[in-house]
Every structure is written in C-alpha cells, then in structure tokens.
Amino acid sequence: MAATSSATTTGAAVYMRVLALHLSLFFLIGTAAATPALEFVQTHMYDGNFTSVCKFTSQDVLILDYESTNITLVVTGEAEENTTLMFIQDRDVIKPLPNITLPAGALNETFILTLMAENAGHSTLVTKAVPGNMTDVSKAFTRVSVSHSDALDYASDVVGWVYFVAWSISFYPQTYSNWRRKSVIGLHFDFLSLNIVGFFVYSLFNVCLFWIPSIEEDYFKRHPYGVNPVQLNDVIFSLHAFLACGFQVFQCFIYDRGDQQVSKTARYILIGIVLSSLVMTILGAASAIQWLDFLYFMSYVKLFITLIKYIPQAYYNYRRKSTSGWSIGNILLDFTGGSLSIAQMFILSYNYNDWGSIFGDPTKFGLGLFSIIFDVFFMVQHYILYRGNEDYLRVLEPESQGQRNSLTASLSSADYGSTGNH
C-alpha cells in the first residue's frame, strides 16, 4: 500500500482529536503530562553552524500491517566530512533501516528508504547523525502508523463524525425546553455555572494553542516530534459549547427561575478558580512560568469541573423526586456521544495495537466512564425512579441552612415543578 498523503493523515489526526471533545480533559491531561519517548535522541543545536540539513519529505506515514511504502530523505548542503545517519524508532513497528553514510563533499543527496511494516502500532522514526555537529537532523523524523485494516479506519471515522454531531447538538434540547416553558426551573444553576466556566477555560486552551504562534512554538520545543493536539474542529466545538451555555445563562435572566440561585459552595469554588487563575496569569506575565503552563493549569480546571458538575443536578432531581425541567434529550445525546467515543477508542486501540492508550492511562478511560455513568443515572431517574413526576408543584420539607448553602441544594424550601414535557 502506498503511503497515505499528508492531508489524509492530518484528517485522521483530526478524528483522533475529536475523540476527546466531550471528554476534552483527556487530551488536555495527555498534553500536559506526556513526555516524548524519544527525548534522548533530540539533536543539539550548534548555533546554525551546520553545513548540511536532512529532512524527510513526509512527516506522517500510514501503512497496513506487513506492507511497505517508500519515503524520501533529502540532504541539502555539502558534507564537510564523512557523516553516518542512523535511524531510530521508539517502537518496533517497522523493520530496522540500514545506516546511510554521507561522504565528505557530498552535495544535495536524495535517498529512498523503504519502510516495511512489522507490527501494528504507532512509532516515531528519527535520525541521528554522527558526528552531530555537521548535519542538522532536527527535521529528519516521521511519525509512522501501522494499522491492521483500512476498513476499521473508515469505521472509526464514521463513528467519530456521529458522536461529534451528537455532542455538538446536545446543548439544544435544554435550550429549547427553557424557551418552550419560558422557565429554567429544573435546571440547576450550579451545574450551569460550572459548565460555562469549564467550556470557557477549554476554549481558552484551544484558541491559544491553535492560534498563538509563540505558544505553539513552546509546545513543539517540549514535544519536537509531536503534532499540535488542538485542531480547528476543537476550537469550533469549544467556542460553540461556551456560547450555547452562555445563551442558557441568558435564559436564566429572562425566564421564570423561582427561588433558584447559585449555592455558596459553588460560588466559593468559582471564586477559587478565578483567584488561582489570576495568580497564574500574573506569573505568566512576569515570565515566572510559560504561558503554555498557564494553559495546562486551565486544563486541570476543566478536569476538576468535569468531575463535580453533574453532582448538583443529580441530587437536585433526587430531592424533587422529579427530572422536570432537566432535558433528557441532552442526556441521551451526551450518552450517545460518550458511548461512541469509547467505542472508537477500542476500535483504534485494536487497529493500531495501542491498548496502552486506554488501559495504560486509567484516568482517561475512567473519566470517560464517569461521564457515561452519570448519563445512565439521569436516565434511570427520568425513566424509572421519577417517571411521570412532572406536572405538579412539590413542596419540600424545610431544610437546614447548611443544606441550603451546599453545592447540592441551592433552592428555597419551595420547589417549583414545571409543566409539560422536556
């Protein structure tokens, strides 16, 4: 099979990025914590005193298991002394390549290398020059992906687009329900406030890493053989999610909200996020930390919010013994997206023999299940536990002041049931 074009490989990378849209923090964690496996091979720079430069014509190659493809290594400039080029991969997915010798005086050489797949997986092929002060090999690397089946790649792409659409439209059932009822009663304000802050910091991370060259440059200094983890679809999704949440906040001001308010606990959490973010901003402005580290901090904020944001709504439904006002459409779409995202993880892990991406990082996989478990819990509340408990006005027993200020109870003792479907 011939090498897949750079554009096709980039498209596949986009689908890989989409995998984390709802579980966005997964990629943020990976971005913050991952260390390139080939750091020890990085070429030391010698103040631009190289006499020749090596570069692969393609930095992304996709081939099928036990097939082969050719890749071109171009050497520009003149070698002042004999130089040996050695090729190193962090995982044995292709057969070892023989060394190449550049004789002294060699000028503008081109070499065709045959990559023979040996095992499914992902690997980075880098070049090391001996001696290292004559030839610049910093760009002489390529990311090699060996898959079992093209059909599984196509299936992964289809699954990726389906859950991308599901997550993109999952905000609208709640918005529509609020508009139709002219009421936001039933939508917990703690959930909404945490959700909009979470998508704000996620948008900040995506926009800065995608559109600010200096931050992208800092990322590649730490990950010289990596790709930018943020793609255009990530930016669009996060901004869309932030605006959708913002519109729901606007609805809270114009529609009936009863006595609902953001709890003191949620306010303290949000104040803590603002203050800590302000400290990190000052440190970044003072060059005490890099702005990339500030963005990593924002990713941890998103992680924290994802862990706690569903709890107030789940407990609120339990107290009311009703899911009235809380759109089940949002949950069904979220569950669809989450389930398909995990399915795609398994498809890709099998196709590229990369089970470590799931089981090697239990945080990623565990948080994905955490989100789906909450979706299932909401469905149980709606369809089983509180089925039919919608069209009524329920008065709760008086609660203590401590309960009233907690993250899970931000209403007065009067709980307003909403009428109609949701």
XYZ file of C-alpha atoms in Angstrom:
422
model
C 0.000 0.000 0.000
C 1.355 3.405 -0.895
C 1.971 5.973 1.760
C -1.116 7.936 2.653
C -0.828 11.602 1.796
C -0.052 14.118 4.461
C -3.525 15.615 4.105
C -5.198 12.253 4.703
C -3.067 11.588 7.742
C -3.847 15.022 9.070
C -7.528 14.242 8.629
C -7.093 11.062 10.648
C -5.393 13.091 13.331
C -8.417 15.377 13.418
C -10.661 12.430 14.157
C -8.318 11.400 16.921
C -8.683 14.882 18.381
C -12.458 14.730 18.090
C -12.299 11.660 20.335
C -11.839 13.944 23.267
C -14.416 16.630 22.607
C -16.811 15.822 25.399
C -14.039 14.148 27.375
C -11.841 17.048 26.360
C -9.872 16.967 29.544
C -8.437 13.619 28.464
C -6.369 15.200 25.761
C -5.555 18.118 27.985
C -4.190 15.747 30.611
C -2.265 13.882 27.974
C -0.902 17.110 26.571
C 0.229 18.302 29.963
C 1.708 15.067 31.183
C 3.028 13.307 28.094
C 6.764 13.240 27.533
C 8.062 12.264 24.113
C 9.588 8.808 24.218
C 12.464 9.941 22.029
C 13.644 12.937 24.013
C 17.100 11.370 24.331
C 17.544 11.468 20.565
C 16.953 15.202 20.223
C 19.579 16.914 18.174
C 21.697 19.516 19.926
C 21.770 22.784 18.076
C 25.110 24.319 17.219
C 24.182 27.930 16.593
C 23.412 27.348 12.916
C 26.925 26.071 12.040
C 25.621 23.033 10.159
C 26.897 22.572 6.634
C 24.015 20.322 5.560
C 20.388 19.663 6.502
C 18.418 16.394 6.428
C 14.644 16.211 6.122
C 12.013 13.596 5.303
C 9.595 14.686 2.592
C 6.678 13.425 4.706
C 6.390 13.561 8.476
C 3.321 11.301 8.639
C 3.101 7.854 7.082
C 0.251 5.342 7.321
C 0.657 1.766 6.075
C -1.037 -1.582 6.569
C 0.452 -4.326 8.664
C 3.135 -6.297 6.774
C 3.050 -3.975 3.768
C 5.646 -1.439 2.734
C 5.986 2.065 1.364
C 8.807 4.345 0.322
C 9.786 7.632 1.890
C 12.344 10.135 0.665
C 15.161 11.605 2.735
C 16.577 14.799 1.252
C 20.010 16.111 2.253
C 20.741 19.682 1.197
C 24.134 21.344 1.533
C 27.614 19.847 1.499
C 29.052 17.363 3.972
C 32.494 18.563 5.070
C 33.418 15.169 6.482
C 32.080 11.632 6.446
C 28.768 11.539 8.320
C 26.765 8.477 9.335
C 22.988 8.737 9.515
C 21.322 6.237 11.861
C 17.555 5.688 12.115
C 15.936 5.022 15.468
C 12.302 4.252 16.316
C 10.730 4.272 19.757
C 8.578 1.221 18.976
C 9.374 -1.623 16.629
C 6.540 -1.221 14.131
C 8.769 -1.285 11.032
C 11.861 -3.280 10.223
C 15.162 -1.565 11.164
C 16.629 0.651 8.477
C 20.299 0.403 7.470
C 22.631 3.301 8.212
C 23.482 5.791 5.477
C 26.927 7.314 5.023
C 27.334 10.801 3.613
C 30.845 11.022 2.180
C 32.835 14.215 2.543
C 31.999 16.593 -0.276
C 28.583 15.010 -0.975
C 26.221 17.710 -2.195
C 22.394 17.686 -2.204
C 21.795 13.959 -1.885
C 18.423 12.167 -2.074
C 17.762 8.735 -0.567
C 14.719 6.480 -0.998
C 14.017 4.467 2.151
C 11.652 1.500 2.233
C 9.524 1.239 5.344
C 8.434 -2.365 5.863
C 5.647 -2.771 8.423
C 6.347 -5.406 11.040
C 3.798 -4.788 13.816
C 0.673 -2.688 14.168
C 1.183 0.440 16.232
C 2.477 3.984 16.294
C 6.146 4.929 16.227
C 8.334 7.946 15.587
C 11.285 7.371 13.302
C 14.099 9.824 13.980
C 17.532 10.329 12.503
C 20.769 10.627 14.423
C 23.916 11.972 12.776
C 27.484 11.015 13.789
C 29.283 13.358 14.178
C 26.400 15.561 15.226
C 27.874 18.988 14.583
C 27.891 18.877 10.789
C 24.368 17.860 9.715
C 21.097 19.250 11.061
C 18.667 16.322 11.540
C 16.105 18.108 13.704
C 13.524 17.798 10.912
C 14.569 14.324 9.810
C 11.772 12.476 11.565
C 8.470 10.935 10.582
C 5.512 9.563 12.522
C 4.704 6.038 11.344
C 1.310 4.415 11.927
C 0.780 0.755 11.065
C -2.818 -0.492 11.093
C -4.467 -3.882 10.740
C -7.263 -2.741 8.432
C -8.334 0.224 6.307
C -11.963 -0.725 6.939
C -11.519 -0.175 10.682
C -10.064 3.266 9.986
C -13.124 4.153 7.922
C -15.416 2.787 10.635
C -13.568 4.891 13.193
C -14.052 7.972 11.030
C -17.794 7.344 10.740
C -18.126 6.795 14.481
C -16.113 9.961 15.079
C -18.407 12.114 12.967
C -21.554 10.635 14.533
C -20.543 11.458 18.082
C -19.146 14.821 17.012
C -22.624 15.712 15.754
C -24.280 14.216 18.844
C -22.159 16.287 21.219
C -22.496 19.419 19.092
C -26.298 19.401 19.225
C -26.580 18.097 22.790
C -26.887 21.655 24.130
C -30.052 22.466 22.220
C -32.715 20.249 23.862
C -32.243 22.076 27.179
C -32.254 25.457 25.452
C -35.417 24.557 23.577
C -37.092 23.255 26.749
C -36.314 26.516 28.551
C -37.747 28.556 25.666
C -40.896 26.467 25.297
C -41.675 26.538 29.025
C -40.462 30.118 29.462
C -38.841 28.771 32.602
C -35.453 27.487 33.756
C -36.847 25.821 36.866
C -35.414 22.329 36.998
C -32.023 23.288 35.559
C -29.652 23.535 38.483
C -27.717 26.797 38.479
C -24.623 25.193 39.984
C -24.393 22.814 37.027
C -24.848 25.651 34.558
C -22.316 27.949 36.218
C -19.686 25.216 36.416
C -20.390 24.124 32.850
C -19.914 27.564 31.309
C -16.679 28.135 33.229
C -15.436 24.722 32.132
C -16.076 25.438 28.467
C -14.574 28.906 28.816
C -11.226 27.537 30.038
C -11.398 24.772 27.412
C -11.946 27.394 24.701
C -9.072 29.445 26.085
C -6.764 26.433 25.881
C -7.803 25.591 22.313
C -7.752 29.133 20.931
C -4.346 29.977 22.404
C -2.616 26.758 21.412
C -4.117 26.787 17.923
C -3.810 30.466 17.008
C -0.917 31.932 19.018
C 2.382 31.022 17.299
C 4.587 31.633 20.349
C 2.595 29.179 22.468
C 2.570 26.608 19.686
C 6.332 27.060 19.399
C 6.734 26.415 23.139
C 4.688 23.240 22.740
C 6.908 21.932 19.942
C 10.018 22.716 21.974
C 8.723 20.287 24.581
C 7.335 17.838 22.029
C 9.631 18.116 18.996
C 8.209 15.024 17.297
C 4.572 15.628 18.149
C 1.642 17.319 16.444
C -0.412 20.178 17.760
C -3.078 18.481 19.925
C -5.610 21.187 19.018
C -7.283 21.181 15.621
C -9.752 23.653 14.126
C -12.728 21.444 14.988
C -11.677 21.519 18.653
C -11.688 25.314 18.576
C -15.083 25.469 16.890
C -16.645 22.927 19.242
C -15.397 24.548 22.430
C -16.454 28.057 21.348
C -19.837 26.737 20.258
C -20.292 24.964 23.602
C -19.332 28.119 25.508
C -21.778 30.246 23.533
C -24.548 27.668 23.953
C -24.022 27.647 27.715
C -23.888 31.432 27.677
C -27.276 31.559 25.972
C -28.701 29.290 28.670
C -27.342 31.682 31.284
C -29.100 34.496 29.435
C -32.335 32.495 29.594
C -31.952 32.358 33.371
C -32.329 36.149 33.471
C -35.386 36.423 31.242
C -37.401 33.317 32.186
C -39.056 32.186 35.399
C -36.430 30.793 37.748
C -38.339 30.610 41.028
C -36.013 30.960 44.008
C -33.100 29.206 42.317
C -29.628 30.617 42.784
C -26.024 29.503 42.695
C -25.118 27.902 46.022
C -22.463 29.337 48.321
C -20.331 26.238 47.830
C -20.364 26.683 44.056
C -19.592 30.379 44.488
C -16.583 29.547 46.649
C -15.392 27.054 44.052
C -15.765 29.590 41.254
C -14.035 32.303 43.286
C -11.195 29.873 43.978
C -10.882 29.152 40.253
C -10.841 32.870 39.426
C -8.247 33.710 42.094
C -5.942 30.818 41.210
C -6.253 31.678 37.508
C -5.393 35.289 38.325
C -2.268 34.136 40.188
C -1.227 32.002 37.206
C -1.861 34.954 34.872
C 0.389 37.187 36.960
C 3.099 34.506 36.993
C 2.829 34.228 33.213
C 3.005 37.992 32.743
C 6.069 38.094 35.000
C 7.686 35.273 32.962
C 7.855 33.126 36.086
C 6.101 30.414 34.094
C 5.494 29.905 30.400
C 2.061 30.668 29.028
C 1.884 27.034 27.991
C 1.993 26.091 31.676
C -0.832 28.532 32.318
C -2.894 26.744 29.665
C -2.086 23.397 31.251
C -3.444 24.788 34.501
C -6.628 25.714 32.653
C -6.877 22.104 31.504
C -6.746 20.934 35.122
C -9.551 23.344 35.945
C -11.617 21.728 33.189
C -10.789 18.320 34.629
C -11.914 19.351 38.117
C -15.145 20.861 36.825
C -15.983 17.747 34.829
C -15.616 15.669 37.975
C -18.125 17.675 40.012
C -20.519 19.456 37.649
C -23.170 16.707 37.446
C -23.466 16.168 41.201
C -25.694 19.202 41.970
C -28.176 18.324 39.215
C -28.351 14.651 40.181
C -29.009 15.497 43.829
C -31.490 18.215 42.866
C -33.521 15.666 40.883
C -33.397 13.315 43.876
C -34.666 15.985 46.263
C -37.548 16.913 43.982
C -38.217 13.272 43.052
C -38.529 14.611 39.519
C -36.456 15.412 36.445
C -38.930 18.078 35.337
C -37.124 20.949 33.656
C -33.963 18.894 33.101
C -33.915 17.889 29.441
C -33.483 14.175 28.882
C -32.614 14.953 25.250
C -29.342 16.471 26.394
C -28.535 13.314 28.355
C -29.438 10.941 25.522
C -27.210 12.819 23.088
C -24.417 13.037 25.640
C -24.683 9.308 26.311
C -24.648 8.584 22.585
C -21.539 10.683 22.096
C -19.773 9.256 25.132
C -20.538 5.637 24.251
C -19.416 6.065 20.655
C -16.246 7.879 21.754
C -15.260 4.936 23.931
C -16.189 2.561 21.100
C -13.853 4.493 18.837
C -11.106 4.231 21.430
C -11.408 0.447 21.313
C -11.528 0.380 17.504
C -8.364 2.458 17.239
C -6.613 0.570 20.031
C -7.243 -2.737 18.276
C -6.411 -1.451 14.800
C -3.109 0.062 15.916
C -2.358 -2.394 18.706
C -2.293 0.533 21.105
C -4.135 -0.733 24.185
C -1.901 1.386 26.355
C -3.859 4.457 25.214
C -6.816 3.042 27.164
C -5.538 0.830 29.940
C -2.136 2.492 30.227
C -3.850 5.696 31.377
C -6.741 4.728 33.696
C -7.525 8.411 34.271
C -8.536 8.913 30.663
C -10.699 5.837 30.434
C -12.045 6.154 33.959
C -13.270 9.689 33.452
C -14.962 8.659 30.234
C -16.896 6.008 32.098
C -17.582 8.500 34.884
C -19.416 10.773 32.465
C -21.399 7.896 30.961
C -22.336 6.566 34.406
C -23.879 9.923 35.271
C -25.811 9.846 31.988
C -27.147 6.398 32.875
C -28.058 7.628 36.347
C -30.017 10.539 34.882
C -31.842 8.161 32.535
C -32.742 5.903 35.466
C -34.059 8.923 37.339
C -36.120 10.081 34.353
C -37.497 6.799 33.010
C -37.729 4.653 36.155
C -37.439 6.364 39.536
C -39.383 9.551 38.837
C -41.330 8.555 35.752
C -44.440 10.708 35.406
C -43.471 13.055 38.262
C -43.626 16.153 36.086
C -46.835 18.158 36.153
C -47.092 19.163 39.762
C -45.948 21.624 42.410
C -43.998 19.888 45.131
C -43.186 21.437 48.484
C -40.104 20.036 50.128
C -39.593 19.642 53.795
C -37.766 22.611 55.337
C -34.053 22.180 55.034
C -31.335 23.389 57.299
C -29.277 26.453 56.490
C -26.267 24.202 55.994
C -28.116 22.237 53.304
C -29.300 25.434 51.661
C -25.722 26.622 51.221
C -24.367 23.334 49.960
C -23.366 22.543 46.392
C -26.274 20.127 46.061
C -29.037 22.378 47.433
C -29.362 25.914 46.128
C -33.159 26.298 46.276
C -35.512 27.551 48.917
C -37.844 25.103 50.619
C -40.406 25.666 47.868
C -39.585 23.519 44.861
C -41.414 24.533 41.747
C -42.370 21.681 39.448
C -42.589 22.639 35.795
C -45.352 21.644 33.479
C -45.170 19.945 30.150
C -42.646 17.683 28.515
C -38.986 18.392 28.442
